[in-house]
mmCIF file of C-alpha atoms and ligand atoms in Angstrom:
data_model
loop_
_atom_site.group_PDB
_atom_site.id
_atom_site.type_symbol
_atom_site.label_atom_id
_atom_site.label_comp_id
_atom_site.label_asym_id
_atom_site.label_seq_id
_atom_site.Cartn_x
_atom_site.Cartn_y
_atom_site.Cartn_z
ATOM 1 C CA MET A 571 -4.205 21.191 -44.706
ATOM 2 C CA ILE A 572 -3.815 17.453 -45.367
ATOM 3 C CA THR A 573 -6.192 15.816 -47.838
ATOM 4 C CA VAL A 574 -6.537 12.020 -47.905
ATOM 5 C CA HIS A 575 -7.613 10.644 -51.264
ATOM 6 C CA HIS A 576 -9.581 7.761 -49.859
ATOM 7 C CA LEU A 577 -10.733 4.755 -51.859
ATOM 8 C CA ASN A 578 -13.468 2.678 -50.221
ATOM 9 C CA ASN A 579 -12.313 -0.620 -48.701
ATOM 10 C CA SER A 580 -8.664 0.106 -49.158
ATOM 11 C CA ARG A 581 -5.301 0.672 -47.582
ATOM 12 C CA SER A 582 -6.125 4.339 -47.037
ATOM 13 C CA GLN A 583 -8.056 3.239 -43.932
ATOM 14 C CA ARG A 584 -4.690 2.849 -42.183
ATOM 15 C CA ILE A 585 -3.867 6.493 -42.990
ATOM 16 C CA LEU A 586 -7.207 7.700 -41.606
ATOM 17 C CA TRP A 587 -6.508 5.745 -38.423
ATOM 18 C CA MET A 588 -3.053 7.328 -38.104
ATOM 19 C CA LEU A 589 -4.421 10.838 -38.646
ATOM 20 C CA GLU A 590 -7.043 10.269 -35.955
ATOM 21 C CA GLU A 591 -4.334 9.091 -33.530
ATOM 22 C CA LEU A 592 -2.315 12.196 -34.413
ATOM 23 C CA GLU A 593 -5.369 14.395 -33.768
ATOM 24 C CA ILE A 594 -4.519 16.772 -36.589
ATOM 25 C CA PRO A 595 -7.053 18.328 -38.958
ATOM 26 C CA TYR A 596 -7.465 16.718 -42.372
ATOM 27 C CA LYS A 597 -10.079 16.356 -45.047
ATOM 28 C CA ILE A 598 -11.112 13.420 -47.175
ATOM 29 C CA GLU A 599 -11.777 13.228 -50.916
ATOM 30 C CA PHE A 600 -13.818 10.078 -51.544
ATOM 31 C CA TYR A 601 -13.339 7.681 -54.482
ATOM 32 C CA GLN A 602 -15.423 4.576 -55.140
ATOM 33 C CA ARG A 603 -14.104 1.332 -56.612
ATOM 34 C CA ASP A 604 -15.743 0.006 -59.774
ATOM 35 C CA GLU A 605 -18.107 -2.671 -58.440
ATOM 36 C CA THR A 606 -17.132 -5.216 -61.098
ATOM 37 C CA THR A 607 -13.400 -4.717 -61.519
ATOM 38 C CA MET A 608 -12.749 -3.320 -58.017
ATOM 39 C CA LEU A 609 -10.373 -0.831 -59.645
ATOM 40 C CA ALA A 610 -10.080 2.797 -58.571
ATOM 41 C CA PRO A 611 -11.790 5.452 -60.704
ATOM 42 C CA LYS A 612 -9.726 7.322 -63.317
ATOM 43 C CA GLU A 613 -9.980 10.607 -61.348
ATOM 44 C CA LEU A 614 -7.408 9.299 -58.904
ATOM 45 C CA THR A 615 -4.740 9.506 -61.649
ATOM 46 C CA ARG A 616 -5.177 13.294 -61.490
ATOM 47 C CA ILE A 617 -3.691 13.205 -58.009
ATOM 48 C CA HIS A 618 -0.960 10.627 -58.688
ATOM 49 C CA ALA A 619 -0.003 8.971 -61.992
ATOM 50 C CA LEU A 620 -0.545 5.417 -60.681
ATOM 51 C CA GLY A 621 -4.122 6.137 -59.609
ATOM 52 C CA ARG A 622 -3.887 4.071 -56.440
ATOM 53 C CA SER A 623 -4.909 4.769 -52.892
ATOM 54 C CA PRO A 624 -3.741 5.956 -50.425
ATOM 55 C CA VAL A 625 -2.448 9.265 -51.685
ATOM 56 C CA ILE A 626 -2.273 12.388 -49.563
ATOM 57 C CA THR A 627 -1.646 15.992 -50.396
ATOM 58 C CA ASP A 628 -0.298 18.390 -47.808
ATOM 59 C CA ASN A 629 -0.460 21.899 -49.313
ATOM 60 C CA ASP A 630 1.751 21.543 -52.421
ATOM 61 C CA ILE A 631 3.247 18.118 -51.553
ATOM 62 C CA THR A 632 1.728 14.913 -52.953
ATOM 63 C CA ILE A 633 2.709 11.590 -51.421
ATOM 64 C CA ALA A 634 1.690 8.101 -52.527
ATOM 65 C CA GLU A 635 2.552 4.668 -51.064
ATOM 66 C CA SER A 636 1.317 3.859 -47.547
ATOM 67 C CA GLY A 637 4.800 3.435 -46.071
ATOM 68 C CA ALA A 638 6.016 6.753 -47.480
ATOM 69 C CA ILE A 639 2.875 8.508 -46.221
ATOM 70 C CA ILE A 640 3.249 7.049 -42.723
ATOM 71 C CA GLU A 641 6.922 8.043 -42.612
ATOM 72 C CA TYR A 642 6.076 11.567 -43.820
ATOM 73 C CA LEU A 643 3.304 12.022 -41.242
ATOM 74 C CA THR A 644 5.600 10.674 -38.539
ATOM 75 C CA GLU A 645 8.475 12.981 -39.448
ATOM 76 C CA VAL A 646 6.353 16.106 -39.834
ATOM 77 C CA TYR A 647 3.523 15.652 -37.322
ATOM 78 C CA GLY A 648 4.239 12.841 -34.875
ATOM 79 C CA THR A 649 7.800 11.830 -34.172
ATOM 80 C CA GLU A 650 6.516 9.819 -31.197
ATOM 81 C CA TYR A 651 5.378 7.183 -33.720
ATOM 82 C CA GLN A 652 8.965 6.429 -34.789
ATOM 83 C CA PRO A 653 11.340 4.804 -32.253
ATOM 84 C CA ASN A 654 14.695 6.484 -31.755
ATOM 85 C CA MET A 655 17.258 5.607 -34.421
ATOM 86 C CA GLY A 656 19.844 3.048 -33.426
ATOM 87 C CA THR A 657 17.572 1.307 -30.883
ATOM 88 C CA SER A 658 16.352 -2.271 -31.329
ATOM 89 C CA GLU A 659 12.800 -0.813 -31.565
ATOM 90 C CA TYR A 660 13.933 1.251 -34.545
ATOM 91 C CA HIS A 661 15.232 -1.880 -36.326
ATOM 92 C CA GLN A 662 11.845 -3.499 -35.738
ATOM 93 C CA TYR A 663 10.117 -0.357 -37.008
ATOM 94 C CA ARG A 664 12.063 -0.338 -40.274
ATOM 95 C CA TYR A 665 11.589 -4.078 -40.737
ATOM 96 C CA TRP A 666 7.784 -4.080 -40.320
ATOM 97 C CA MET A 667 7.366 -0.894 -42.366
ATOM 98 C CA HIS A 668 8.929 -2.758 -45.319
ATOM 99 C CA TYR A 669 7.598 -6.227 -44.571
ATOM 100 C CA ALA A 670 3.885 -5.265 -44.737
ATOM 101 C CA GLU A 671 3.883 -4.240 -48.403
ATOM 102 C CA GLY A 672 7.123 -5.949 -49.506
ATOM 103 C CA SER A 673 6.466 -9.487 -48.243
ATOM 104 C CA LEU A 674 3.054 -10.063 -46.690
ATOM 105 C CA MET A 675 0.721 -8.184 -49.047
ATOM 106 C CA PRO A 676 2.126 -9.803 -52.241
ATOM 107 C CA GLN A 677 1.439 -13.276 -50.759
ATOM 108 C CA LEU A 678 -2.136 -12.309 -49.877
ATOM 109 C CA LEU A 679 -2.644 -10.786 -53.314
ATOM 110 C CA VAL A 680 -1.471 -13.906 -55.168
ATOM 111 C CA LYS A 681 -3.959 -15.973 -53.186
ATOM 112 C CA LEU A 682 -6.761 -13.453 -53.782
ATOM 113 C CA ILE A 683 -6.126 -13.596 -57.548
ATOM 114 C CA PHE A 684 -6.197 -17.404 -57.643
ATOM 115 C CA ASP A 685 -9.262 -17.548 -55.363
ATOM 116 C CA LYS A 686 -11.030 -15.194 -57.791
ATOM 117 C CA MET A 687 -9.934 -17.311 -60.760
ATOM 118 C CA LYS A 688 -12.010 -20.190 -59.340
ATOM 119 C CA THR A 689 -15.232 -18.181 -59.205
ATOM 120 C CA ASN A 690 -14.927 -15.733 -62.115
ATOM 121 C CA PRO A 691 -17.357 -16.310 -65.000
ATOM 122 C CA MET A 692 -15.753 -18.256 -67.876
ATOM 123 C CA PRO A 693 -16.762 -20.787 -70.564
ATOM 124 C CA PHE A 694 -17.857 -24.059 -68.877
ATOM 125 C CA PHE A 695 -15.170 -26.147 -70.611
ATOM 126 C CA VAL A 696 -12.350 -23.923 -69.248
ATOM 127 C CA LYS A 697 -13.676 -23.880 -65.659
ATOM 128 C CA PRO A 698 -12.289 -27.281 -64.487
ATOM 129 C CA ILE A 699 -8.837 -26.436 -65.891
ATOM 130 C CA ALA A 700 -8.822 -22.981 -64.304
ATOM 131 C CA LYS A 701 -10.014 -24.428 -60.981
ATOM 132 C CA LYS A 702 -7.342 -27.137 -61.017
ATOM 133 C CA LEU A 703 -4.610 -24.633 -61.838
ATOM 134 C CA ALA A 704 -5.773 -22.228 -59.115
ATOM 135 C CA ASN A 705 -6.013 -24.986 -56.493
ATOM 136 C CA THR A 706 -2.525 -26.243 -57.375
ATOM 137 C CA VAL A 707 -0.953 -22.789 -57.063
ATOM 138 C CA ILE A 708 -2.747 -22.188 -53.767
ATOM 139 C CA GLU A 709 -1.833 -25.595 -52.344
ATOM 140 C CA ILE A 710 1.808 -25.694 -53.449
ATOM 141 C CA PHE A 711 2.806 -22.038 -53.311
ATOM 142 C CA SER A 712 0.303 -19.725 -51.635
ATOM 143 C CA ARG A 713 -1.003 -21.590 -48.596
ATOM 144 C CA PRO A 714 2.395 -22.755 -47.224
ATOM 145 C CA ASN A 715 3.909 -19.284 -47.728
ATOM 146 C CA ILE A 716 0.996 -17.486 -46.102
ATOM 147 C CA ASP A 717 0.960 -19.944 -43.193
ATOM 148 C CA ARG A 718 4.699 -19.496 -42.610
ATOM 149 C CA ASN A 719 4.313 -15.704 -42.652
ATOM 150 C CA LEU A 720 1.318 -15.703 -40.313
ATOM 151 C CA GLU A 721 3.011 -18.034 -37.828
ATOM 152 C CA PHE A 722 5.969 -15.658 -37.841
ATOM 153 C CA VAL A 723 3.812 -12.551 -37.269
ATOM 154 C CA ASP A 724 1.698 -14.313 -34.642
ATOM 155 C CA ASP A 725 4.822 -15.381 -32.764
ATOM 156 C CA HIS A 726 6.156 -11.793 -32.828
ATOM 157 C CA LEU A 727 2.861 -10.486 -31.464
ATOM 158 C CA SER A 728 2.869 -13.113 -28.703
ATOM 159 C CA LYS A 729 6.021 -11.427 -27.335
ATOM 160 C CA ASN A 730 5.265 -7.759 -28.068
ATOM 161 C CA ASN A 731 2.362 -5.471 -27.192
ATOM 162 C CA TRP A 732 2.870 -3.556 -30.432
ATOM 163 C CA PHE A 733 5.055 -4.285 -33.464
ATOM 164 C CA CYS A 734 7.975 -2.338 -32.010
ATOM 165 C CA GLY A 735 7.505 -3.302 -28.371
ATOM 166 C CA ASP A 736 5.522 -1.250 -25.885
ATOM 167 C CA GLN A 737 4.751 1.836 -27.972
ATOM 168 C CA LEU A 738 2.200 2.194 -30.762
ATOM 169 C CA SER A 739 4.230 3.204 -33.858
ATOM 170 C CA GLY A 740 4.022 3.719 -37.599
ATOM 171 C CA ALA A 741 4.680 -0.002 -37.998
ATOM 172 C CA ASP A 742 1.307 -0.765 -36.400
ATOM 173 C CA PHE A 743 -0.533 1.507 -38.854
ATOM 174 C CA GLN A 744 1.349 -0.141 -41.714
ATOM 175 C CA MET A 745 0.702 -3.716 -40.512
ATOM 176 C CA SER A 746 -2.969 -3.086 -39.740
ATOM 177 C CA PHE A 747 -4.235 -3.517 -43.313
ATOM 178 C CA PRO A 748 -2.716 -6.919 -44.165
ATOM 179 C CA LEU A 749 -3.712 -8.296 -40.769
ATOM 180 C CA GLU A 750 -7.273 -7.049 -41.140
ATOM 181 C CA ALA A 751 -7.347 -8.752 -44.532
ATOM 182 C CA VAL A 752 -6.039 -11.967 -42.956
ATOM 183 C CA VAL A 753 -8.735 -11.947 -40.289
ATOM 184 C CA ALA A 754 -11.451 -11.164 -42.833
ATOM 185 C CA ARG A 755 -10.368 -13.420 -45.703
ATOM 186 C CA GLU A 756 -8.003 -16.076 -44.414
ATOM 187 C CA ASN A 757 -8.505 -18.290 -41.424
ATOM 188 C CA GLY A 758 -7.513 -15.676 -38.866
ATOM 189 C CA SER A 759 -8.806 -17.787 -35.982
ATOM 190 C CA ASN A 760 -5.696 -19.996 -36.275
ATOM 191 C CA TYR A 761 -3.642 -17.017 -35.131
ATOM 192 C CA PRO A 762 -4.822 -15.816 -31.699
ATOM 193 C CA ASN A 763 -2.261 -13.013 -31.392
ATOM 194 C CA ILE A 764 -3.108 -11.604 -34.820
ATOM 195 C CA LEU A 765 -6.802 -11.732 -33.904
ATOM 196 C CA ALA A 766 -6.100 -9.993 -30.598
ATOM 197 C CA PHE A 767 -4.056 -7.294 -32.360
ATOM 198 C CA VAL A 768 -6.840 -6.577 -34.844
ATOM 199 C CA ASP A 769 -9.449 -6.503 -32.043
ATOM 200 C CA LYS A 770 -7.221 -4.176 -30.040
ATOM 201 C CA ILE A 771 -6.786 -1.642 -32.841
ATOM 202 C CA HIS A 772 -10.484 -1.757 -33.724
ATOM 203 C CA SER A 773 -11.431 -0.895 -30.165
ATOM 204 C CA ARG A 774 -9.331 2.285 -30.076
ATOM 205 C CA PRO A 775 -11.399 5.494 -30.140
ATOM 206 C CA ALA A 776 -9.158 6.900 -32.904
ATOM 207 C CA TYR A 777 -9.786 3.825 -35.056
ATOM 208 C CA GLN A 778 -13.547 4.168 -34.520
ATOM 209 C CA ASN A 779 -13.356 7.857 -35.492
ATOM 210 C CA ALA A 780 -11.461 6.869 -38.648
ATOM 211 C CA LEU A 781 -14.210 4.388 -39.513
ATOM 212 C CA LYS A 782 -16.871 7.061 -39.090
ATOM 213 C CA ALA A 783 -14.872 9.452 -41.251
ATOM 214 C CA GLY A 784 -14.038 6.951 -44.015
ATOM 215 C CA GLY A 785 -17.403 5.235 -44.364
ATOM 216 C CA PRO A 786 -18.126 1.521 -44.685
ATOM 217 C CA TYR A 787 -15.031 -0.691 -44.512
ATOM 218 C CA HIS A 788 -15.354 -4.446 -45.012
ATOM 219 C CA TYR A 789 -12.377 -5.329 -42.828
ATOM 220 C CA ALA A 790 -13.618 -3.835 -39.555
HETATM 221 N N1 GSH B 1243 1.830 -0.557 -51.990
HETATM 222 C C1 GSH B 1243 0.799 0.421 -52.229
HETATM 223 C C2 GSH B 1243 -0.411 -0.295 -52.804
HETATM 224 C C3 GSH B 1243 -1.492 0.667 -53.262
HETATM 225 C C4 GSH B 1243 -2.708 -0.120 -53.770
HETATM 226 O O1 GSH B 1243 -2.592 -1.110 -54.485
HETATM 227 N N2 GSH B 1243 -3.905 0.345 -53.406
HETATM 228 C C5 GSH B 1243 -5.130 -0.313 -53.813
HETATM 229 C C6 GSH B 1243 -6.161 -0.174 -52.715
HETATM 230 S S1 GSH B 1243 -5.869 -1.171 -51.335
HETATM 231 C C7 GSH B 1243 -5.738 0.384 -55.020
HETATM 232 O O2 GSH B 1243 -5.625 1.572 -55.156
HETATM 233 N N3 GSH B 1243 -6.459 -0.397 -55.840
HETATM 234 C C8 GSH B 1243 -7.232 0.110 -56.923
HETATM 235 C C9 GSH B 1243 -6.601 -0.070 -58.264
HETATM 236 O O3 GSH B 1243 -5.579 -0.761 -58.373
HETATM 237 O O4 GSH B 1243 -7.153 0.471 -59.236
HETATM 238 C C10 GSH B 1243 0.500 1.148 -50.925
HETATM 239 O O5 GSH B 1243 0.696 0.557 -49.852
HETATM 240 O O6 GSH B 1243 0.099 2.315 -50.949
#
């Protein structure tokens, strides 16, 4: 039996969605973020040394890292979610599976950190310096990079129903989290195809079941 070690408001939502699409039995162990630091509780390190979510266990196998989990679930339970090797859809699949966590998420994370730096409590005399530094990094580095990435993704989605063409695939589960974060935190309305993609996944019965199973999720 598969167990999802699910942290609230986290990337493990994409794994719950995938499992609901696969229609296979699974159970959920729930973990709550610390409300101040937003970090995962220590107990998660008992499942995997890094203490991050998602992590799944499937009998005696433990797998961390969203991309690795999606590939495992695809190989073992749902080969229909991976295009055939050697096809152009497969090249897209591999690209988006890596791009989500390798390129897009780091850009969003840098911006999140500098956004937080502007509002975090600090001595009054440091605040203007911290704010100036954060605004400069966002303006010079973060914003242009994020915009370039989102234009690129939006353009891809304007020509494809799903990330790998006409079939829902692992790449869509993997890309769902950063795009939900974009719509919730960044100005998603500038990117109509990203907005439409997020609306489309949220309206799927399997996604709705995953929401019911996982509990409150700020990005949907
Ligand atoms: N690249 C990893 C990132 C895992 C990750 O950072 N997860 C976040 C939740 S979205 C987490 O566990 N944060 C809590 C913490 O760092 O303590 C993946 O895709 O699985």
